[in-house]
Short mmCIF file of C-alpha atoms in Angstrom, two decimals:
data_model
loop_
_atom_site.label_atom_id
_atom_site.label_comp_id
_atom_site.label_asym_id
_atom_site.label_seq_id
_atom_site.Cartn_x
_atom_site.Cartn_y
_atom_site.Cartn_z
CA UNK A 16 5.92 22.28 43.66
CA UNK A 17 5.96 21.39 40.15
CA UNK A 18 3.55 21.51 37.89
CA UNK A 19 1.90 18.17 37.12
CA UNK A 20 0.26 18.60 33.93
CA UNK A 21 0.74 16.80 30.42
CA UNK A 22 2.35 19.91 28.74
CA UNK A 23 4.89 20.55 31.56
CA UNK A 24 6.23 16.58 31.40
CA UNK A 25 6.71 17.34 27.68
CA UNK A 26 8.62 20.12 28.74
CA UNK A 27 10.83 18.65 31.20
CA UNK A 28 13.95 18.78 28.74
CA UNK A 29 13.13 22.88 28.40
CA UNK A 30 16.69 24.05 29.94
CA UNK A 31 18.59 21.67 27.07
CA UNK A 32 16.62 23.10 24.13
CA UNK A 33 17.30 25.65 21.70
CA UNK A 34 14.78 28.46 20.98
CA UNK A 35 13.61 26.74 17.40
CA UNK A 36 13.54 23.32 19.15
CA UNK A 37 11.11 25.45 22.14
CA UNK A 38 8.95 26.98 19.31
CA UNK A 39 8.64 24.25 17.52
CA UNK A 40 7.66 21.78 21.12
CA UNK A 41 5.15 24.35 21.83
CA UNK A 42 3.56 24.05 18.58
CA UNK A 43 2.46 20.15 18.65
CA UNK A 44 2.09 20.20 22.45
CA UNK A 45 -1.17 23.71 21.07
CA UNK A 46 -2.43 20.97 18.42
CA UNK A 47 -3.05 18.32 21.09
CA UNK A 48 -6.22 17.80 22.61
CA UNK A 49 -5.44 16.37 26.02
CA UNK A 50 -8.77 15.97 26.60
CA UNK A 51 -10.12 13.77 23.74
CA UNK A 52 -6.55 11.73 24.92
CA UNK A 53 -7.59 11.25 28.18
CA UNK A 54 -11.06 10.08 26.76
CA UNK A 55 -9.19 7.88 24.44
CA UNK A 56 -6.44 6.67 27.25
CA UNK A 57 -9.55 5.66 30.04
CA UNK A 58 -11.94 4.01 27.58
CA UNK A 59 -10.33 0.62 27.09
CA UNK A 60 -11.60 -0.62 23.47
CA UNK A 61 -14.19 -3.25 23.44
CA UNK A 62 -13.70 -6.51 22.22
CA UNK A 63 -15.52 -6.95 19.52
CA UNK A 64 -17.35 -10.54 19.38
CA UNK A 65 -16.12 -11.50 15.57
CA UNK A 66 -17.60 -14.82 15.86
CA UNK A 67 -21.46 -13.36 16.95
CA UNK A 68 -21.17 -10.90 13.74
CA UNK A 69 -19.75 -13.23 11.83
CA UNK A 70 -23.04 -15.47 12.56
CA UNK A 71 -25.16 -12.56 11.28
CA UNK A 72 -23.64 -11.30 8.45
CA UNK A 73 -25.21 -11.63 5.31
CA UNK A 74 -23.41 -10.92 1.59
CA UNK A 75 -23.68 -7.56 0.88
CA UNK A 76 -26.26 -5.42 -1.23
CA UNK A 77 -24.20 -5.81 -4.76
CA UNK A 78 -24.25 -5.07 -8.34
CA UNK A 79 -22.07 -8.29 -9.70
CA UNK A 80 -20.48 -8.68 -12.81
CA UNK A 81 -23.11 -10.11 -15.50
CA UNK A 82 -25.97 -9.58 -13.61
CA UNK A 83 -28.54 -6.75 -13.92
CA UNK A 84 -29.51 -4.88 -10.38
CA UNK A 85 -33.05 -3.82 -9.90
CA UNK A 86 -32.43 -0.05 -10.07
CA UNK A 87 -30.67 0.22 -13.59
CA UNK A 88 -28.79 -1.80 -16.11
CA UNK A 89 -24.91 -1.43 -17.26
CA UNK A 90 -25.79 1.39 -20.01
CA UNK A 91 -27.83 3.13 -18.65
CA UNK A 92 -25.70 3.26 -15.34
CA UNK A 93 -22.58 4.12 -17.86
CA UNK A 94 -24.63 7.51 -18.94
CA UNK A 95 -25.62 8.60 -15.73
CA UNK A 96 -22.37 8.58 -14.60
CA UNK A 97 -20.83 10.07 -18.02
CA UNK A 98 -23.20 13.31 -17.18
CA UNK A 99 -22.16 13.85 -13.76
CA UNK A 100 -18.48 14.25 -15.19
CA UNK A 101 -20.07 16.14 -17.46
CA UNK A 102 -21.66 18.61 -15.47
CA UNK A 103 -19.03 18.89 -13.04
CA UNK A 104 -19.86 17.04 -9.91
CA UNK A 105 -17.05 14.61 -9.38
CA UNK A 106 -13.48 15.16 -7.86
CA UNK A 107 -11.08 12.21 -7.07
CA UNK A 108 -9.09 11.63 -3.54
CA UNK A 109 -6.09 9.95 -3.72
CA UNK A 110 -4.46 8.45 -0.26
CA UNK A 111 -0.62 9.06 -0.55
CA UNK A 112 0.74 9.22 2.79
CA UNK A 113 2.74 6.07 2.82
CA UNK A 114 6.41 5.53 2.15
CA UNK A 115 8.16 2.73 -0.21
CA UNK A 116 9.85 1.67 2.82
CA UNK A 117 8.88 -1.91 1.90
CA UNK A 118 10.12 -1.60 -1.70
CA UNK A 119 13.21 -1.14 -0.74
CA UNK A 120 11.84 3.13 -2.05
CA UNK A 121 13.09 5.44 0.40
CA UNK A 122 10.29 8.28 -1.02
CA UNK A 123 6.77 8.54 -0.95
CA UNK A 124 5.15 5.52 -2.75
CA UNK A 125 2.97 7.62 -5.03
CA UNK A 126 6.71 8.47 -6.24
CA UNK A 127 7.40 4.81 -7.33
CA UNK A 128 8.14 3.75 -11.03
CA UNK A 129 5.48 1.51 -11.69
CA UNK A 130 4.63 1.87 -15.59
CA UNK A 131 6.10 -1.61 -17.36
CA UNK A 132 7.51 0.57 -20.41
CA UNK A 133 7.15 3.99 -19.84
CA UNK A 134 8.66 4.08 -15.85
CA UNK A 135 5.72 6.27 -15.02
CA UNK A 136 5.18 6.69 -11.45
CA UNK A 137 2.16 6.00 -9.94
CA UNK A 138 1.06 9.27 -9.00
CA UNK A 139 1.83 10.14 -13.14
CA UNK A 140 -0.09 6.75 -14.00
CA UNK A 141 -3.09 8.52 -11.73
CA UNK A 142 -3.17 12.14 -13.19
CA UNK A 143 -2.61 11.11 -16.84
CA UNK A 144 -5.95 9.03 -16.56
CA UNK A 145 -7.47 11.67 -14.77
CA UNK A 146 -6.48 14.20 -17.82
CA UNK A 147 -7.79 12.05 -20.23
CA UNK A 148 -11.26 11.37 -18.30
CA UNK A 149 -11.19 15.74 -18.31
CA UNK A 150 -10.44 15.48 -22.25
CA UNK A 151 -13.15 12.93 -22.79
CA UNK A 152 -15.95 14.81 -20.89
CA UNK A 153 -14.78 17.88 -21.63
CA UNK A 154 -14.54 19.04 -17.82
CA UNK A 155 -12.04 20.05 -15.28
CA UNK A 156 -12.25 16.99 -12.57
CA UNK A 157 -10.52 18.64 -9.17
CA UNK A 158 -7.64 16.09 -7.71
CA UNK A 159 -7.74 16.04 -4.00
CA UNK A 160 -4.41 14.57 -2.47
CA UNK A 161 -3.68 13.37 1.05
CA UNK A 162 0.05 13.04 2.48
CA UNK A 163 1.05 12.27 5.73
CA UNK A 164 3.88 14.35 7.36
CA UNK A 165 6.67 11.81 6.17
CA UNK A 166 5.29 12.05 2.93
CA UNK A 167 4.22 15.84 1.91
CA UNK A 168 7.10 18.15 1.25
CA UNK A 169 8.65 15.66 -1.15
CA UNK A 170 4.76 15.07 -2.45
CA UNK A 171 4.43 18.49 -3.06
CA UNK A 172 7.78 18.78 -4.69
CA UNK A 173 7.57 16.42 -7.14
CA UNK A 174 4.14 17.66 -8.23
CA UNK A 175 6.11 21.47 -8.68
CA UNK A 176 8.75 20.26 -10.18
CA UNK A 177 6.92 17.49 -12.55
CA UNK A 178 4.38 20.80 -13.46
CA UNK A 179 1.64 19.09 -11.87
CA UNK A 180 1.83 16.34 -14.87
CA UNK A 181 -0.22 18.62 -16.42
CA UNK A 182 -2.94 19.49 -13.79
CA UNK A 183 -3.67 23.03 -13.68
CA UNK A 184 -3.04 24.44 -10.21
CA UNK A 185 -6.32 24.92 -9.23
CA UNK A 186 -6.69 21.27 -10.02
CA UNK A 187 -4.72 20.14 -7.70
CA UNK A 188 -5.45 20.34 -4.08
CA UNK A 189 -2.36 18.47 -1.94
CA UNK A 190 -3.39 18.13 1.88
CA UNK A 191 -1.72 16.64 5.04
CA UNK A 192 -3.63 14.02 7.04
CA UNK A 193 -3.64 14.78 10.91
CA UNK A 194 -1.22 13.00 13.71
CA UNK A 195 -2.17 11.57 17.04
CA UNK A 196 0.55 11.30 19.79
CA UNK A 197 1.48 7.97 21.02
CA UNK A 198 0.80 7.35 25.11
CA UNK A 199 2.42 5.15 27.58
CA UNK A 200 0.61 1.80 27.78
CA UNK A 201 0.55 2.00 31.14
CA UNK A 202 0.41 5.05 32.30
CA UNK A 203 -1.49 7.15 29.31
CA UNK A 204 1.56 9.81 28.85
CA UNK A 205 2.68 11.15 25.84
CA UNK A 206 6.00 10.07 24.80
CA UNK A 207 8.59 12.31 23.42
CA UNK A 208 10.52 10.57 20.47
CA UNK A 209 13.58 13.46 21.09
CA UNK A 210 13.42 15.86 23.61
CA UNK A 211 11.88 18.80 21.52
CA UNK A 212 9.69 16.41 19.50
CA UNK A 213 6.25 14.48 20.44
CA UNK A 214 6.09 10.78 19.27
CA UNK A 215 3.47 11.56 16.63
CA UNK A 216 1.76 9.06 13.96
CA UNK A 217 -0.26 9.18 11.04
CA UNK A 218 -4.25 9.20 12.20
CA UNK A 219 -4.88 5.75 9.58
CA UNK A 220 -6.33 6.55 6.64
CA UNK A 221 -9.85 7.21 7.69
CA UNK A 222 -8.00 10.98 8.95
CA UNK A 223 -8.84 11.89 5.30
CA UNK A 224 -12.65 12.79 6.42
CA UNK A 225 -11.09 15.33 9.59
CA UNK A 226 -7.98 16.34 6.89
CA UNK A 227 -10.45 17.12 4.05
CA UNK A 228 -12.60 19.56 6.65
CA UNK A 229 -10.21 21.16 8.61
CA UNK A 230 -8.14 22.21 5.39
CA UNK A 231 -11.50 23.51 3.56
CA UNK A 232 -10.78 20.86 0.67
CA UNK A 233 -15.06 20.15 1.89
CA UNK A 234 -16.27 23.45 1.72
CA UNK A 235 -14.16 24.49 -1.66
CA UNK A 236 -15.76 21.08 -3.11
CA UNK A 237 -19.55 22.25 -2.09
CA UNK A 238 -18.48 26.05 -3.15
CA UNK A 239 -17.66 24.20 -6.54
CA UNK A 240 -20.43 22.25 -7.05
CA UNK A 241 -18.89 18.79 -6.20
CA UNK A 242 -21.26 16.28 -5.56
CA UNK A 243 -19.37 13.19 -5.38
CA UNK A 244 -15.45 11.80 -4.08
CA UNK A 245 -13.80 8.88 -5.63
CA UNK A 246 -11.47 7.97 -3.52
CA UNK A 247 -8.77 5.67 -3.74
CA UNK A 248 -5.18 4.73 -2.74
CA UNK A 249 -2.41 5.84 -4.75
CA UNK A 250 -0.37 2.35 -5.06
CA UNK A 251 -2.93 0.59 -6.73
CA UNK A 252 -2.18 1.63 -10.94
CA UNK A 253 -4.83 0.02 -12.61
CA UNK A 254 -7.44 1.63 -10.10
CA UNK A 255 -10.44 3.32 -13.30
CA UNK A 256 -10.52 6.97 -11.16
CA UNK A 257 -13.22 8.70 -11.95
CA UNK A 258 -15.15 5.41 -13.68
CA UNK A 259 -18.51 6.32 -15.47
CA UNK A 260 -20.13 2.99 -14.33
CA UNK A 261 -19.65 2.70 -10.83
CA UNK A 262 -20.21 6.29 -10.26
CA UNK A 263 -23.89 5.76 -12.20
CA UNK A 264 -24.51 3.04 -10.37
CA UNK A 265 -23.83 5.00 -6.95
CA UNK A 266 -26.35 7.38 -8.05
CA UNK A 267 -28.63 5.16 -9.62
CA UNK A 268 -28.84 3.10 -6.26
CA UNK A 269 -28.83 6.82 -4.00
CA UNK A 270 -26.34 5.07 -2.14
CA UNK A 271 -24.56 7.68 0.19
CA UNK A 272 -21.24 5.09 0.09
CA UNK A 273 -20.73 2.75 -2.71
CA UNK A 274 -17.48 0.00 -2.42
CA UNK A 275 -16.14 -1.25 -5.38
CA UNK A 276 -14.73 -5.21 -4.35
CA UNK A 277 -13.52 -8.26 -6.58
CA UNK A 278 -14.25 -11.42 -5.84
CA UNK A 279 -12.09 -13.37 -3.56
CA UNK A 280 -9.65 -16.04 -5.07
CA UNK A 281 -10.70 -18.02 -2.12
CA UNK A 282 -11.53 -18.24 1.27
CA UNK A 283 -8.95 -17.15 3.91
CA UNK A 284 -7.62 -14.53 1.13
CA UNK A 285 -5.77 -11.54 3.29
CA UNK A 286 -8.32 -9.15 2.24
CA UNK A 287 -11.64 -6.99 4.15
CA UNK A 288 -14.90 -9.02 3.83
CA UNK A 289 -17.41 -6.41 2.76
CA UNK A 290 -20.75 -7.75 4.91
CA UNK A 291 -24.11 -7.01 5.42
CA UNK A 292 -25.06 -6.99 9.62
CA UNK A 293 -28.01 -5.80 11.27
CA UNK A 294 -29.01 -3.91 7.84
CA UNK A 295 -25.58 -2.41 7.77
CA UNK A 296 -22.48 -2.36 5.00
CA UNK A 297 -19.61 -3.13 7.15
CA UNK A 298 -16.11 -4.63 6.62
CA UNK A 299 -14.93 -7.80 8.69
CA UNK A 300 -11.22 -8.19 8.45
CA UNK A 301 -9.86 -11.06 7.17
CA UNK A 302 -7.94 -11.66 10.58
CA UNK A 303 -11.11 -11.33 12.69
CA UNK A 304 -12.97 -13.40 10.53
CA UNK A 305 -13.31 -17.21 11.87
CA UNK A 306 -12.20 -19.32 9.03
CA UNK A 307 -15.53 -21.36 9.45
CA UNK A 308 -17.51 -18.41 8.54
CA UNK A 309 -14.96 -17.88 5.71
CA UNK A 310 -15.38 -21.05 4.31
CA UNK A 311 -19.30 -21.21 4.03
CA UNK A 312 -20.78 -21.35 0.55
CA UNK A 313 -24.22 -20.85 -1.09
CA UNK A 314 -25.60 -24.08 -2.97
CA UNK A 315 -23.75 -23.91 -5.86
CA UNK A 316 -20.33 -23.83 -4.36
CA UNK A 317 -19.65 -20.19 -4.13
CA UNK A 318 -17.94 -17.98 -1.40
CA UNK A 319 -20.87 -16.87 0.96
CA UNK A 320 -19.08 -14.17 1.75
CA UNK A 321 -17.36 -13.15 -1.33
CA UNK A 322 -16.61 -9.23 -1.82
CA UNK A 323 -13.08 -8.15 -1.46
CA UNK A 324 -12.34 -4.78 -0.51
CA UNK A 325 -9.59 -2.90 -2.53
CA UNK A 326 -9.94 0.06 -0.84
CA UNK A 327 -11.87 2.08 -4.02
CA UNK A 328 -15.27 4.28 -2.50
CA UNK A 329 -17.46 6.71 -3.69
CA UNK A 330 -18.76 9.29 -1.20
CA UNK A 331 -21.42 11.52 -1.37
CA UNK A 332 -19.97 14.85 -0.27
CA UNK A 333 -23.08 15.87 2.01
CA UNK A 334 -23.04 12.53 3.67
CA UNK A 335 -18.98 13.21 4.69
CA UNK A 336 -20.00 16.98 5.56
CA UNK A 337 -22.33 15.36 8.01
CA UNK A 338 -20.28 12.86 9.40
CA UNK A 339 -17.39 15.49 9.91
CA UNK A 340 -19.69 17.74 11.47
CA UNK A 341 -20.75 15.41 14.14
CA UNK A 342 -18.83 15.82 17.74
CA UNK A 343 -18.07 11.93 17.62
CA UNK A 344 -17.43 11.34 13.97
CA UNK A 345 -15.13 8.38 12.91
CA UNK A 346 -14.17 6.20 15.99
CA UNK A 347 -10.16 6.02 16.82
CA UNK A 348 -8.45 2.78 17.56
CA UNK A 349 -6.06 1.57 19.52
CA UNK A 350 -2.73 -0.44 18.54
CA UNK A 351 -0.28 -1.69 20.25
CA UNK A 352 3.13 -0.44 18.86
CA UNK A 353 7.13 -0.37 19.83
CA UNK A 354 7.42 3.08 19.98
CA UNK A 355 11.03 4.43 20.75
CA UNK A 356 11.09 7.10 23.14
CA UNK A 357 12.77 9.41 25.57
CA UNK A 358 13.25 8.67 29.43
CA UNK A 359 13.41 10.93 31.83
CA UNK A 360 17.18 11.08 31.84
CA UNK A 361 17.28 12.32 28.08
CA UNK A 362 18.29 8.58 26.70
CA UNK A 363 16.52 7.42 23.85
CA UNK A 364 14.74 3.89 24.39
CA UNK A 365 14.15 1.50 21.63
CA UNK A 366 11.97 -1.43 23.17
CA UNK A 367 12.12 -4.97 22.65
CA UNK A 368 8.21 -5.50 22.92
CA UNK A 369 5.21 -3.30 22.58
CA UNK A 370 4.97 -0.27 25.03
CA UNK A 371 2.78 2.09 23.79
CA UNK A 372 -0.40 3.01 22.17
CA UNK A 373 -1.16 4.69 18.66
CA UNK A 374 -4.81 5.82 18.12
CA UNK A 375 -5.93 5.66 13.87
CA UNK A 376 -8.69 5.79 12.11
CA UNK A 377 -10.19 3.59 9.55
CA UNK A 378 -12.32 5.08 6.52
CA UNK A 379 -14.50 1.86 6.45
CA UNK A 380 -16.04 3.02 9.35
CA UNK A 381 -17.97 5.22 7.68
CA UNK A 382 -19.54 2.49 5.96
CA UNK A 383 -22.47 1.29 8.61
CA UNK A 384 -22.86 5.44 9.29
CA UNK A 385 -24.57 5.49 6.00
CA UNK A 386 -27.98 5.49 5.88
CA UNK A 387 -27.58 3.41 2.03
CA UNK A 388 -24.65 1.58 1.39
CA UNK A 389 -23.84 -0.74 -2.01
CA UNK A 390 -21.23 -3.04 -3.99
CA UNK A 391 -20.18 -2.79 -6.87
CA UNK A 392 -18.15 -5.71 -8.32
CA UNK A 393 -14.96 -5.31 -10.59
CA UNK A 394 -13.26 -7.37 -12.68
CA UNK A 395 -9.91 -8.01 -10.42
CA UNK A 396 -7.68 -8.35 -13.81
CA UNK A 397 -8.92 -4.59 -14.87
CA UNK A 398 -9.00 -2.69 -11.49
CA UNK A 399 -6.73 -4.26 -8.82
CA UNK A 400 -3.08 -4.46 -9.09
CA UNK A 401 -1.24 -2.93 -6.10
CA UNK A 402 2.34 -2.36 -5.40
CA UNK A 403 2.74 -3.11 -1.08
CA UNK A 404 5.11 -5.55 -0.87
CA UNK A 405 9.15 -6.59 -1.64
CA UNK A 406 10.15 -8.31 -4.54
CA UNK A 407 10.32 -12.12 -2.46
CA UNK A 408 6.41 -11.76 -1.51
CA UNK A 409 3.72 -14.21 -3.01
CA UNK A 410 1.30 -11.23 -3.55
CA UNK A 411 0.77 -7.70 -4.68
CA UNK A 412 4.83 -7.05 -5.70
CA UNK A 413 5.81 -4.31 -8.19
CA UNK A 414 6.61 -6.93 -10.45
CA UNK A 415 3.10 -8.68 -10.10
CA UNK A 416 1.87 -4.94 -10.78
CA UNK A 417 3.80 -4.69 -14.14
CA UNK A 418 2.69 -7.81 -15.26
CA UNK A 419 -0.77 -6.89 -14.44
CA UNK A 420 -0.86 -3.69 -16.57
CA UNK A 421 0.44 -5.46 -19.53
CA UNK A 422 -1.78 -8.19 -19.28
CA UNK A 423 -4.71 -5.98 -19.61
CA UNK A 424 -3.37 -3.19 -22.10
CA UNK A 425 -2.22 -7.18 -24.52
CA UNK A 426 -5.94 -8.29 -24.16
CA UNK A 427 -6.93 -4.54 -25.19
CA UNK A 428 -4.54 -4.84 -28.21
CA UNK A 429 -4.95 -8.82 -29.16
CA UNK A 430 -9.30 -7.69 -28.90
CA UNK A 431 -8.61 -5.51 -31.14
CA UNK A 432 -6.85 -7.34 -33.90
CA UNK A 433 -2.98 -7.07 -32.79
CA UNK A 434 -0.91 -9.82 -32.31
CA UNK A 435 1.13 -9.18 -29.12
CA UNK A 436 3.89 -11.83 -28.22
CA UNK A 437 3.89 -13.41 -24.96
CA UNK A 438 7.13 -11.86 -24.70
CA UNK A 439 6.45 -8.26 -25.83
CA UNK A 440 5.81 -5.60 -23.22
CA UNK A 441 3.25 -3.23 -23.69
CA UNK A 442 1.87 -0.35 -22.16
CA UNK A 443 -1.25 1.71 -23.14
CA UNK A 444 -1.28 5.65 -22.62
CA UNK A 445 -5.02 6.65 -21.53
CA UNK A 446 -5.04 8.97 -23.78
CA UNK A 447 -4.35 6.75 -26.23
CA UNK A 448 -7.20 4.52 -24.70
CA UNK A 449 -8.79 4.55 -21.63
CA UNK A 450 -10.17 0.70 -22.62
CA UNK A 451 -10.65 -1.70 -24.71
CA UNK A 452 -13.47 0.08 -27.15
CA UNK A 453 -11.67 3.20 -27.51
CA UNK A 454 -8.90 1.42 -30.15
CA UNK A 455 -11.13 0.75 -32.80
CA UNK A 456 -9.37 -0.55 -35.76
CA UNK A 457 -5.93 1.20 -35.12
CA UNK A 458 -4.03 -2.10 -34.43
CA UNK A 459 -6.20 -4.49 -36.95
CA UNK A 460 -3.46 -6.88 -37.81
CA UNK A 461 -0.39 -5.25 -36.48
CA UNK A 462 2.40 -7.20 -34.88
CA UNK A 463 4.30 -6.17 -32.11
CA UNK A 464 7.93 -7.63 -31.91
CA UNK A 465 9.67 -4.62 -29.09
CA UNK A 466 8.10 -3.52 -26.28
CA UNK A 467 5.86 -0.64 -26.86
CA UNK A 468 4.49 2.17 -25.13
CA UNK A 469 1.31 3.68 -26.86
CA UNK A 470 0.87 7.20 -25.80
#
């Protein structure tokens, strides 16, 4: 009689394999844990009721732009941040492990060319503001990076052969996010996408909590003294990592999880609703919420609910040691995927409709886990200009991107006494300036007629 179990269906193609193809089955049929896939497989996921939360949801507890919280003002939040950069208690997370597939970039996205003048990539753009923050406070600010398996030899490459862009090595900590095996949709198996290779996916991006323990990135932060993670996603350029203000006003507030958000451009706008339900910070997605509930407004017109989500948090690093440490952590969930996959005569399937199911995890799930959550509002033109989609899209394009940067660096310049061209190009260096204030009178009635990179 055979043996029924999981492992020996994934080994059904043993006689045809080589002894590197056996090894290497063997060694992502040990990392799976068939029982936490069964759990997964016989729980089917509730539907949520969007419309009943919807009806409950209140706008979130929010610092907006102009407008003075109860727990501390703009300068004062500024300096508290400024001293915990200076005293060593921050570290940034960047979330690299997609792929430019959509930008017509066969690499790693953090590898795109996204600076208007210069061609810096984004992951340069990223680690030569995080260099100058270091300069600035006079600190060393640890950069935490999380690839996916399509994405991490070539990450860490680059990095090697780019010298880190300057990091020092023990700067730089580059980490893989897990992988969860797809399963039948009907009968809960694991598919094989070859015959000496599992059908394996990225865990969503909310595997950076699980990555960031089971690596030791956690306990080398608390061995270091880090306090505090600001995380954010690597194809967003204009993202301030490591900003004074909104980490002051995460500490001002003793918020455990603070969101940064813009306000929406208006109602249906294809971005998370950050809400408050049942005393909780939670996200609604813009496809679960109704579009009566996203059209309500307060009496003078406004959005009720307003705050955008661009994927920029601050985390307390005690509050993700406890979540990590807990035997349910961050829920999974379930989509419904084409997943390509070998039959049991050896022939590779490619399926017409959905057939399987990937399990991910979302890191705004840890929002309503915290026991204080907050808002903090950006200025969209300043902080939000990412690069997702191809060239024909109406939003978020590389060339939107580009034109983003220079609108903010010409509004720097033009502040400052420059006069910059509509049709000039230019690009500001953070080490140049990391804003506005820092240019002083260096441009006071200086005329730019090429396109200029100030470094």
């Amino acid at each position: 009689m055979s043996d029924p179990t999981p492992q020996s269906r994934l080994r059904r193609f043993a006689a045809e394999l080589s002894a590197e193809q056996q090894q290497k089955l063997d060694s992502q049929i040990a990392n799976v844990d068939f029982e936490q896939l069964a759990r997964l497989c016989s729980v089917e996921e509730s539907k949520v009721d969007w419309s009943s939360i919807a009806e409950r949801a209140e706008p979130p507890p929010a610092v907006r732009l102009g407008r003075t919280p109860a727990f501390g003002d703009a300068i004062t939040a500024r300096k508290r941040g400024e001293k915990l950069l200076r005293d060593g208690k921050v570290a940034a997370i960047l979330v690299a492990g997609g792929q430019g597939t959509r930008l017509g970039f066969d690499k790693p996205k953090g590898l795109f060319p996204i600076g208007p003048v210069s061609g810096r990539s984004l992951f340069q753009i990223h680690c030569d503001r995080l260099l100058a923050m270091m300069q600035r406070y006079d600190v060393s600010i640890p950069l935490f990076v999380m690839t996916s398996p399509a994405t991490d030899q070539e990450t860490r490459e680059y990095f090697a052969k780019n010298n880190n862009f300057g990091l020092e090595p023990a700067q730089l900590q580059v980490f893989c996010q897990g992988t969860m095996p797809a399963v039948d949709d009907s009968t809960g198996e694991v598919l094989l996408s070859e015959k000496h290779q599992i059908a394996l996916s990225p865990d969503g991006h909310g595997g950076v909590l699980a990555a960031l323990d089971n690596t030791g990135c956690l306990q080398s932060a608390k061995e270091t003294g880090i306090e505090y993670f600001f995380y954010a996603q690597v194809d967003n350029p204009l993202v301030q990592l490591c900003d004074p203000s909104l980490l002051g006003y995460h500490a001002l507030a003793e918020s455990q999880l603070t969101t940064q958000v813009v306000q929406k451009r208006f109602a249906t706008e294809k971005v998370g609703n950050v809400v408050l339900v049942d005393d909780k910070v939670q996200i609604i997605e813009y496809s679960d919420l109704p579009d009566a509930a996203a059209e309500k407004t307060n009496e003078d017109g406004s959005l009720k609910f307003w705050a955008g989500n661009i994927a920029v948090h601050i985390f307390n690093r005690d509050f993700l040691q406890s979540v990590a440490s807990d035997a349910e952590g961050l829920p999974f969930h379930q989509a419904h995927k084409k997943v390509p996959f070998v039959d049991d005569s050896g022939e590779l399937i490619e399926p017409a409709t959905p057939n399987a199911i990937k399990f991910e995890r979302f890191v705004f799930d840890l929002l309503p886990m915290a026991e204080k959550a907050i808002v903090v509002e950006g200025d969209a033109s300043e902080v939000f200009a990412p690069v997702k989609n191809a060239e024909d899209a109406a939003v978020d394009t590389a060339s939107h991107s580009r034109a983003a940067q220079v609108a903010l660096h010409r509004t720097w310049l033009t502040e400052a006494g420059a006069i910059v061209p509509d049709d000039i190009q230019v690009e500001i260096h953070p080490r140049w300036a990391l804003s506005s204030e820092d240019i002083g009178e260096r441009v006071q009635g200086v005329k730019f007629e090429a396109d200029t990179y100030l470094q």
